[in-house]
CSV table of C-alpha atoms in Angstrom, one decimal:
chain,number,residue,atom,x,y,z
Q,1,MET,CA,128.2,-15.5,28.3
Q,2,GLN,CA,129.3,-13.2,25.5
Q,3,ALA,CA,129.3,-16.3,23.3
Q,4,THR,CA,125.7,-17.2,24.2
Q,5,ALA,CA,124.4,-13.7,23.6
Q,6,ARG,CA,126.2,-13.6,20.2
Q,7,ALA,CA,124.8,-17.1,19.4
Q,8,LEU,CA,121.3,-15.9,20.2
Q,9,CYS,CA,121.7,-12.8,18.1
Q,10,GLU,CA,123.1,-14.7,15.2
Q,11,HIS,CA,120.6,-17.5,15.3
Q,12,GLY,CA,117.9,-15.0,14.9
Q,13,TYR,CA,114.5,-15.1,16.3
Q,14,SER,CA,113.1,-18.1,14.4
Q,15,ARG,CA,116.0,-20.3,15.1
Q,16,LEU,CA,116.4,-19.8,18.8
Q,17,ARG,CA,116.7,-23.0,20.5
Q,18,VAL,CA,114.9,-23.7,23.9
Q,19,ARG,CA,118.2,-24.6,25.4
Q,20,ASP,CA,119.6,-21.2,24.5
Q,21,ILE,CA,116.8,-19.4,26.1
Q,22,ASP,CA,117.1,-21.6,29.2
Q,23,GLU,CA,120.7,-20.8,29.3
Q,24,TYR,CA,120.1,-17.1,28.8
Q,25,PHE,CA,117.4,-16.8,31.2
Q,26,GLY,CA,118.6,-19.3,33.7
Q,27,LYS,CA,121.6,-17.1,34.9
Q,28,SER,CA,120.3,-14.8,37.6
Q,29,ARG,CA,120.1,-11.2,37.5
Q,30,GLN,CA,123.7,-10.4,37.0
Q,31,LEU,CA,123.4,-11.7,33.5
Q,32,ILE,CA,120.2,-10.0,32.8
Q,33,ASN,CA,121.3,-6.7,34.2
Q,34,HIS,CA,124.4,-7.1,32.1
Q,35,TYR,CA,122.4,-7.5,28.9
Q,36,TYR,CA,119.7,-4.9,29.5
Q,37,ASP,CA,121.4,-2.0,27.9
Q,38,GLY,CA,121.2,-2.1,24.1
Q,39,LYS,CA,120.1,-5.7,24.1
Q,40,ASP,CA,116.4,-4.8,23.3
Q,41,ASP,CA,116.4,-7.0,20.1
Q,42,LEU,CA,117.4,-9.9,22.0
Q,43,ILE,CA,114.9,-9.5,24.8
Q,44,GLU,CA,112.3,-8.8,22.1
Q,45,ALA,CA,113.1,-12.0,20.3
Q,46,VAL,CA,113.0,-14.1,23.4
Q,47,LEU,CA,109.7,-12.6,24.5
Q,48,LYS,CA,108.2,-13.2,21.1
Q,49,TYR,CA,109.4,-16.7,20.8
Q,50,LEU,CA,108.0,-17.6,24.2
Q,51,LEU,CA,104.7,-15.8,23.6
Q,52,GLU,CA,104.2,-18.1,20.6
Q,53,GLU,CA,105.0,-21.2,22.6
Q,54,TYR,CA,102.5,-20.2,25.4
Q,55,GLU,CA,99.9,-19.4,22.8
Q,56,ARG,CA,100.4,-22.7,21.0
Q,57,GLY,CA,99.5,-24.5,24.3
Q,58,ILE,CA,96.0,-22.9,24.5
Q,59,ALA,CA,93.2,-25.2,23.1
Q,60,VAL,CA,91.4,-23.3,20.5
Q,61,GLY,CA,89.1,-24.2,17.6
Q,62,ASP,CA,85.5,-24.7,16.8
Q,63,ASP,CA,85.3,-28.0,18.6
Q,64,VAL,CA,86.5,-26.8,21.8
Q,65,ASP,CA,83.9,-25.0,24.1
Q,66,PRO,CA,84.8,-21.8,25.8
Q,67,GLU,CA,84.8,-23.3,29.3
Q,68,GLN,CA,87.5,-25.9,28.1
Q,69,GLN,CA,89.4,-23.1,26.4
Q,70,LEU,CA,89.4,-21.0,29.6
Q,71,HIS,CA,90.6,-24.0,31.6
Q,72,SER,CA,93.4,-24.7,29.2
Q,73,TYR,CA,94.3,-21.1,29.1
Q,74,ILE,CA,94.5,-20.9,32.9
Q,75,GLN,CA,96.4,-24.2,33.0
Q,76,GLU,CA,99.0,-22.8,30.5
Q,77,PHE,CA,99.6,-19.6,32.5
Q,78,PHE,CA,100.0,-21.4,35.7
Q,79,TYR,CA,102.2,-24.3,34.6
Q,80,GLY,CA,103.6,-23.2,31.3
Q,81,PRO,CA,103.6,-24.7,27.9
Q,82,ASP,CA,104.7,-28.3,27.4
Q,83,ILE,CA,107.9,-27.8,25.5
Q,84,GLU,CA,110.8,-30.2,25.7
Q,85,ASP,CA,113.7,-28.9,27.9
Q,86,PHE,CA,111.7,-25.8,28.8
Q,87,ASP,CA,111.8,-24.6,32.4
Q,88,HIS,CA,108.7,-22.5,32.8
Q,89,TRP,CA,109.6,-21.4,36.2
Q,90,ALA,CA,113.0,-20.3,35.1
Q,91,PHE,CA,111.3,-18.2,32.5
Q,92,VAL,CA,108.8,-16.7,34.9
Q,93,THR,CA,111.6,-15.8,37.1
Q,94,ALA,CA,113.3,-14.1,34.4
Q,95,LEU,CA,110.1,-12.3,33.3
Q,96,ILE,CA,109.5,-11.1,36.8
Q,97,GLU,CA,113.0,-9.7,37.0
Q,98,LEU,CA,112.7,-8.0,33.6
Q,99,ARG,CA,109.5,-6.6,34.7
Q,100,SER,CA,110.6,-5.2,38.0
Q,101,GLN,CA,113.3,-3.3,36.1
Q,102,ALA,CA,111.2,-2.2,33.2
Q,103,HIS,CA,110.5,1.3,34.6
Q,104,HIS,CA,114.2,2.1,33.7
Q,105,TYR,CA,113.8,0.7,30.1
Q,106,PRO,CA,110.9,2.2,28.2
Q,107,ARG,CA,111.3,-0.2,25.3
Q,108,HIS,CA,111.0,-3.3,27.6
Q,109,GLN,CA,108.0,-1.7,29.2
Q,110,GLU,CA,106.5,-1.4,25.8
Q,111,LEU,CA,107.3,-4.9,24.8
Q,112,LEU,CA,106.0,-6.4,28.1
Q,113,MET,CA,102.8,-4.3,27.7
Q,114,GLU,CA,102.3,-5.5,24.0
Q,115,ASN,CA,102.9,-9.0,25.3
Q,116,TYR,CA,100.4,-8.6,28.1
Q,117,LEU,CA,97.7,-7.0,25.9
Q,118,HIS,CA,98.1,-9.8,23.3
Q,119,LEU,CA,97.7,-12.6,25.9
Q,120,ARG,CA,94.9,-10.8,27.6
Q,121,GLY,CA,93.2,-10.2,24.2
Q,122,ILE,CA,93.0,-14.1,23.8
Q,123,LEU,CA,91.3,-14.4,27.2
Q,124,VAL,CA,88.9,-11.6,26.5
Q,125,ALA,CA,88.0,-13.3,23.2
Q,126,ILE,CA,87.4,-16.6,25.0
Q,127,ILE,CA,85.1,-15.0,27.5
Q,128,GLU,CA,83.2,-13.0,24.9
Q,129,THR,CA,82.7,-16.2,22.8
Q,130,GLY,CA,81.4,-17.9,26.0
Q,131,ILE,CA,79.0,-15.1,26.5
Q,132,GLN,CA,77.8,-15.1,22.9
Q,133,GLU,CA,77.2,-18.9,23.0
Q,134,GLY,CA,75.3,-18.6,26.2
Q,135,ASP,CA,77.7,-20.7,28.3
Q,136,PHE,CA,78.9,-17.6,30.3
Q,137,ARG,CA,76.9,-14.9,32.0
Q,138,GLU,CA,76.8,-11.4,30.4
Q,139,VAL,CA,79.7,-10.1,32.5
Q,140,ASP,CA,82.3,-7.5,31.6
Q,141,ALA,CA,84.8,-9.7,29.8
Q,142,ASP,CA,87.7,-7.1,30.2
Q,143,MET,CA,87.2,-7.1,34.0
Q,144,PHE,CA,87.0,-10.7,34.4
Q,145,ALA,CA,90.2,-11.1,32.2
Q,146,ASN,CA,92.0,-8.7,34.5
Q,147,ALA,CA,90.9,-10.5,37.4
Q,148,ILE,CA,91.9,-13.9,36.2
Q,149,LEU,CA,95.3,-12.5,35.1
Q,150,ALA,CA,95.8,-10.7,38.5
Q,151,VAL,CA,95.4,-14.0,40.4
Q,152,ILE,CA,97.7,-15.9,38.0
Q,153,SER,CA,100.3,-13.2,38.1
Q,154,THR,CA,100.4,-13.0,41.9
Q,155,SER,CA,100.5,-16.7,42.3
Q,156,ARG,CA,103.5,-17.0,40.0
Q,157,MET,CA,105.3,-14.1,41.6
Q,158,ARG,CA,104.8,-15.4,45.1
Q,159,LYS,CA,105.9,-19.0,44.1
Q,160,VAL,CA,109.1,-17.8,42.3
Q,161,CYS,CA,110.1,-14.6,44.4
Q,162,LEU,CA,109.0,-15.8,47.9
Q,163,ASP,CA,109.4,-19.6,47.5
Q,164,ASP,CA,105.7,-19.9,48.5
Q,165,ASP,CA,104.8,-23.5,47.7
Q,166,GLU,CA,101.1,-22.9,48.4
Q,167,ALA,CA,100.9,-19.9,46.1
Q,168,VAL,CA,99.7,-21.7,42.9
Q,169,GLU,CA,97.3,-23.8,44.8
Q,170,ASN,CA,95.9,-20.7,46.5
Q,171,GLY,CA,95.6,-19.0,43.2
Q,172,ARG,CA,93.6,-21.9,41.6
Q,173,GLN,CA,91.4,-22.0,44.7
Q,174,ILE,CA,90.6,-18.2,44.3
Q,175,LEU,CA,89.7,-18.8,40.6
Q,176,ASP,CA,87.7,-21.8,41.3
Q,177,ALA,CA,85.8,-20.6,44.3
Q,178,ILE,CA,85.5,-16.8,43.8
Q,179,ILE,CA,86.0,-15.8,40.2
Q,180,LEU,CA,85.0,-18.5,37.7
Q,181,PRO,CA,81.6,-19.4,39.4
Q,182,GLN,CA,80.6,-15.8,38.6
Q,183,LEU,CA,81.3,-16.3,35.1
Q,184,PHE,CA,79.7,-19.7,34.4
Q,185,ARG,CA,76.1,-19.9,33.9
Q,186,GLU,CA,74.6,-22.2,36.5
Q,187,PRO,CA,72.0,-24.5,35.1
Q,188,ASP,CA,69.6,-23.8,37.9
Q,189,ARG,CA,69.9,-20.1,38.0
Q,190,ASP,CA,69.5,-17.1,35.7
N,1,MET,CA,125.5,7.0,48.9
N,2,GLN,CA,128.0,5.4,51.2
N,3,ALA,CA,127.2,8.3,53.5
N,4,THR,CA,123.4,7.7,53.3
N,5,ALA,CA,123.9,4.0,54.1
N,6,ARG,CA,126.2,4.8,57.0
N,7,ALA,CA,123.7,7.3,58.3
N,8,LEU,CA,120.9,4.8,58.1
N,9,CYS,CA,122.9,2.2,59.9
N,10,GLU,CA,124.0,4.6,62.6
N,11,HIS,CA,120.5,6.1,63.2
N,12,GLY,CA,119.3,2.7,63.9
N,13,TYR,CA,115.8,1.4,63.3
N,14,SER,CA,113.7,3.7,65.6
N,15,ARG,CA,115.3,6.9,64.4
N,16,LEU,CA,115.2,6.4,60.6
N,17,ARG,CA,113.7,9.5,59.1
N,18,VAL,CA,111.3,9.2,56.3
N,19,ARG,CA,113.6,11.4,54.2
N,20,ASP,CA,116.4,8.9,54.7
N,21,ILE,CA,114.2,6.1,53.4
N,22,ASP,CA,113.0,8.0,50.5
N,23,GLU,CA,116.5,8.8,49.6
N,24,TYR,CA,117.5,5.3,50.1
N,25,PHE,CA,114.7,3.8,48.2
N,26,GLY,CA,114.4,6.5,45.5
N,27,LYS,CA,117.6,5.6,43.8
N,28,SER,CA,116.7,2.9,41.3
N,29,ARG,CA,118.2,-0.6,41.2
N,30,GLN,CA,121.8,0.2,41.0
N,31,LEU,CA,121.8,1.5,44.5
N,32,ILE,CA,119.6,-1.4,45.8
N,33,ASN,CA,121.7,-4.1,44.1
N,34,HIS,CA,124.7,-2.3,45.6
N,35,TYR,CA,123.5,-2.7,49.1
N,36,TYR,CA,122.0,-6.0,48.9
N,37,ASP,CA,124.9,-8.2,50.0
N,38,GLY,CA,125.4,-8.1,53.7
N,39,LYS,CA,123.0,-5.3,54.2
N,40,ASP,CA,120.2,-7.4,55.7
N,41,ASP,CA,120.0,-5.3,58.8
N,42,LEU,CA,119.3,-2.2,56.8
N,43,ILE,CA,116.7,-3.8,54.7
N,44,GLU,CA,115.0,-5.3,57.7
N,45,ALA,CA,115.1,-2.0,59.5
N,46,VAL,CA,113.4,-0.2,56.5
N,47,LEU,CA,110.8,-2.9,56.1
N,48,LYS,CA,109.8,-2.9,59.7
N,49,TYR,CA,109.5,0.8,59.8
N,50,LEU,CA,107.3,1.0,56.8
N,51,LEU,CA,105.3,-1.9,57.9
N,52,GLU,CA,104.4,0.0,61.0
N,53,GLU,CA,103.5,3.1,59.1
N,54,TYR,CA,101.2,1.1,56.8
N,55,GLU,CA,99.6,-0.6,59.8
N,56,ARG,CA,99.1,2.7,61.5
N,57,GLY,CA,96.9,3.9,58.6
N,58,ILE,CA,94.4,1.0,59.0
N,59,ALA,CA,91.3,2.2,60.9
N,60,VAL,CA,90.9,-0.3,63.9
N,61,GLY,CA,89.0,-0.2,67.2
N,62,ASP,CA,85.7,-1.3,68.6
N,63,ASP,CA,83.9,1.7,67.1
N,64,VAL,CA,84.8,1.0,63.5
N,65,ASP,CA,82.8,-1.7,61.8
N,66,PRO,CA,84.5,-4.5,59.8
N,67,GLU,CA,83.3,-3.1,56.3
N,68,GLN,CA,84.9,0.3,57.2
N,69,GLN,CA,88.0,-1.4,58.3
N,70,LEU,CA,88.2,-3.4,55.2
N,71,HIS,CA,87.7,-0.4,53.0
N,72,SER,CA,90.4,1.5,55.0
N,73,TYR,CA,92.8,-1.5,54.6
N,74,ILE,CA,92.2,-1.6,50.9
N,75,GLN,CA,92.7,2.1,50.6
N,76,GLU,CA,96.0,2.0,52.5
N,77,PHE,CA,97.4,-0.7,50.3
N,78,PHE,CA,96.4,0.8,47.1
N,79,TYR,CA,97.5,4.3,47.9
N,80,GLY,CA,99.8,4.1,50.9
N,81,PRO,CA,100.0,5.6,54.3
N,82,ASP,CA,99.5,9.4,54.8
N,83,ILE,CA,103.0,10.2,56.0
N,84,GLU,CA,104.5,13.6,55.3
N,85,ASP,CA,107.3,13.4,52.7
N,86,PHE,CA,106.6,9.8,52.1
N,87,ASP,CA,106.4,8.7,48.4
N,88,HIS,CA,104.3,5.6,48.5
N,89,TRP,CA,105.0,4.6,44.8
N,90,ALA,CA,108.7,5.0,45.3
N,91,PHE,CA,108.5,2.6,48.1
N,92,VAL,CA,106.3,0.1,46.3
N,93,THR,CA,108.8,0.3,43.4
N,94,ALA,CA,111.6,-0.6,45.7
N,95,LEU,CA,109.6,-3.3,47.3
N,96,ILE,CA,108.9,-4.9,43.9
N,97,GLU,CA,112.6,-4.8,42.9
N,98,LEU,CA,113.6,-6.3,46.2
N,99,ARG,CA,111.0,-9.1,45.9
N,100,SER,CA,112.0,-9.8,42.4
N,101,GLN,CA,115.6,-10.4,43.6
N,102,ALA,CA,114.6,-12.2,46.7
N,103,HIS,CA,115.2,-15.7,45.5
N,104,HIS,CA,118.9,-14.9,45.5
N,105,TYR,CA,118.8,-13.7,49.2
N,106,PRO,CA,117.1,-16.2,51.6
N,107,ARG,CA,117.0,-13.6,54.4
N,108,HIS,CA,115.1,-11.1,52.3
N,109,GLN,CA,112.8,-13.8,51.3
N,110,GLU,CA,112.1,-14.6,54.9
N,111,LEU,CA,111.6,-10.9,55.8
N,112,LEU,CA,109.2,-10.2,53.0
N,113,MET,CA,107.3,-13.4,53.8
N,114,GLU,CA,107.0,-12.4,57.6
N,115,ASN,CA,106.0,-9.0,56.3
N,116,TYR,CA,103.3,-10.4,54.1
N,117,LEU,CA,101.9,-12.8,56.7
N,118,HIS,CA,101.6,-10.1,59.3
N,119,LEU,CA,99.7,-7.8,56.9
N,120,ARG,CA,97.7,-10.7,55.7
N,121,GLY,CA,96.9,-11.7,59.3
N,122,ILE,CA,95.4,-8.1,59.8
N,123,LEU,CA,93.2,-8.6,56.9
N,124,VAL,CA,92.1,-12.2,57.9
N,125,ALA,CA,91.2,-10.9,61.4
N,126,ILE,CA,89.1,-8.1,59.9
N,127,ILE,CA,87.2,-10.6,57.7
N,128,GLU,CA,86.8,-13.0,60.6
N,129,THR,CA,85.4,-10.3,62.9
N,130,GLY,CA,83.0,-9.4,60.1
N,131,ILE,CA,81.8,-12.9,59.9
N,132,GLN,CA,81.4,-13.3,63.7
N,133,GLU,CA,79.4,-10.0,63.7
N,134,GLY,CA,77.2,-11.2,61.0
N,135,ASP,CA,78.2,-8.4,58.6
N,136,PHE,CA,80.0,-10.8,56.2
N,137,ARG,CA,79.0,-14.2,54.9
N,138,GLU,CA,80.5,-17.3,56.2
N,139,VAL,CA,83.4,-17.4,53.7
N,140,ASP,CA,86.9,-18.7,53.9
N,141,ALA,CA,88.7,-15.7,55.4
N,142,ASP,CA,92.2,-16.9,54.3
N,143,MET,CA,91.0,-17.4,50.7
N,144,PHE,CA,89.3,-14.0,50.4
N,145,ALA,CA,92.4,-12.3,52.1
N,146,ASN,CA,94.6,-13.9,49.5
N,147,ALA,CA,92.2,-12.9,46.7
N,148,ILE,CA,92.2,-9.2,47.8
N,149,LEU,CA,96.0,-9.0,48.2
N,150,ALA,CA,96.5,-10.7,44.9
N,151,VAL,CA,94.4,-8.0,43.1
N,152,ILE,CA,96.1,-5.2,45.0
N,153,SER,CA,99.6,-6.7,44.4
N,154,THR,CA,99.1,-7.0,40.6
N,155,SER,CA,97.6,-3.5,40.4
N,156,ARG,CA,100.5,-2.0,42.1
N,157,MET,CA,103.0,-4.0,40.1
N,158,ARG,CA,101.4,-3.0,36.8
N,159,LYS,CA,101.3,0.7,37.8
N,160,VAL,CA,104.9,0.8,38.8
N,161,CYS,CA,106.5,-1.6,36.4
N,162,LEU,CA,104.5,-1.2,33.3
N,163,ASP,CA,103.5,2.4,33.8
N,164,ASP,CA,99.8,1.2,33.5
N,165,ASP,CA,97.7,4.1,34.6
N,166,GLU,CA,94.6,2.1,34.6
N,167,ALA,CA,95.9,-0.7,36.9
N,168,VAL,CA,94.7,0.8,40.1
N,169,GLU,CA,91.3,1.7,38.8
N,170,ASN,CA,91.0,-1.8,37.3
N,171,GLY,CA,92.0,-3.4,40.6
N,172,ARG,CA,89.5,-1.4,42.5
N,173,GLN,CA,86.8,-2.4,40.0
N,174,ILE,CA,87.7,-6.1,40.4
N,175,LEU,CA,87.3,-5.8,44.2
N,176,ASP,CA,84.1,-3.9,44.1
N,177,ALA,CA,82.4,-5.9,41.5
N,178,ILE,CA,83.7,-9.4,41.7
N,179,ILE,CA,85.2,-10.1,45.1
N,180,LEU,CA,83.7,-7.9,47.8
N,181,PRO,CA,80.1,-8.5,46.8
N,182,GLN,CA,80.6,-12.1,47.7
N,183,LEU,CA,81.9,-11.2,51.2
N,184,PHE,CA,79.2,-8.7,52.2
N,185,ARG,CA,75.9,-10.0,53.3
N,186,GLU,CA,73.3,-8.5,51.1
N,187,PRO,CA,70.2,-7.4,53.1
N,188,ASP,CA,67.8,-9.1,50.6
N,189,ARG,CA,69.5,-12.5,50.4
N,190,ASP,CA,70.8,-15.2,52.6
C-alpha cells in the first residue's frame, strides 16, 4: 500500500495510470482513512484526473444539439466514462466515502466543492445554450442543474451504499418523467 | 467511550436517552468506525429509536389533508423532529457516514434499507391518499416519493458533507418549483 501511494505521488498527476487509481480507490475505507491525513495532494491529483476523464465523455461542439449534450451528460454521470480498465462504480464508492468524511477535512471539502461546481457549470451551460437556441423553455438553469444532479447523486449513492439495484433505473425514470419534460419545449405547446 | 457504549447496550432500546444518542453520534467517524464491528444491535436500536421520533413529527390523521401531510413530511425530513436536546444535523451526519460504509456491513445495509422503505412507505401512502381524495393528480406515487426523497437526501448530504449552506434552500426550491406543482391538481387545469 505504501508502495502504491509512493508510486502515485512519484508518477505525478499527468502520469497516473487508471490501474493505479483503481488499486488506490478499490481498497475500502481502511486504506482511504489511512491516507486521509496529509495526503491532500494525492486526493487532489486523483480527483482532477477523473474529473477530466468524466468531462471528456460529454459530447460537446457546435454540431451537437443541447438535448443530445444533456443526454450524454446524464449518461456519463450515471454510468461513468468509457475508459479501459476503469471501474466507475469503484470510483463512485470511493467518492462517496471521501465525501462522507469531508467535514473532517476542509481541504477535501474545498476540492469536492470545486469539482462539483465545475461539473455543475458544464450542465448549466448546456441548459443555457438550449434556452438561447429555443430548444428548452426559459427555465432557471441553475435550479434545473441542481435538480438533475440531485437525482443522479442519490441514485448513485443508493446503488453503491445500499446495493439498491433499482436505484439507477428509478433515477432515470424521475429525470425522464418529471424533470426533463419541464425543460424541453414541446412542439405543440408554448 | 466504552462507558457510553456499555450504557447504551445496558439501557436497551426503549430506555435510550436522546443525550446518549447525541453523545454516541456526535463523535465523528473514529468512534463510529470503532463501534461498527459486532455492534449491530446498538446501531439497530439507535436507528429504530430515531425512526420513531421522525415518524412522530409527521402530521397524520383524518383531519389533516394530504397536502398538509406532505408539507409536514418534507419539513420533518429537511429539518428534523422537534425533540429536546436532539441535534438533527449531527444525526444526519452520522447516518451519512454509516451509509457510506454500509457496503462493508450487510446488516447495516439491511437496516438502512428497511428504514428507508418504511419512511418511503409513509410518503407513498400520503400521495396515494391525495390521489384518491382528488387533491393530487393521478401520478405514479412511487416515482414521486423517490423524487422527493432524492432531493431531500442530496440537500442534506450537501449541507452536512460539503458545508453547502444553500443546499437546503436549493432543495426546497426544486420541490416547490419542479416536483410538487406536478403533483398538486391546479384548480384551473385538468
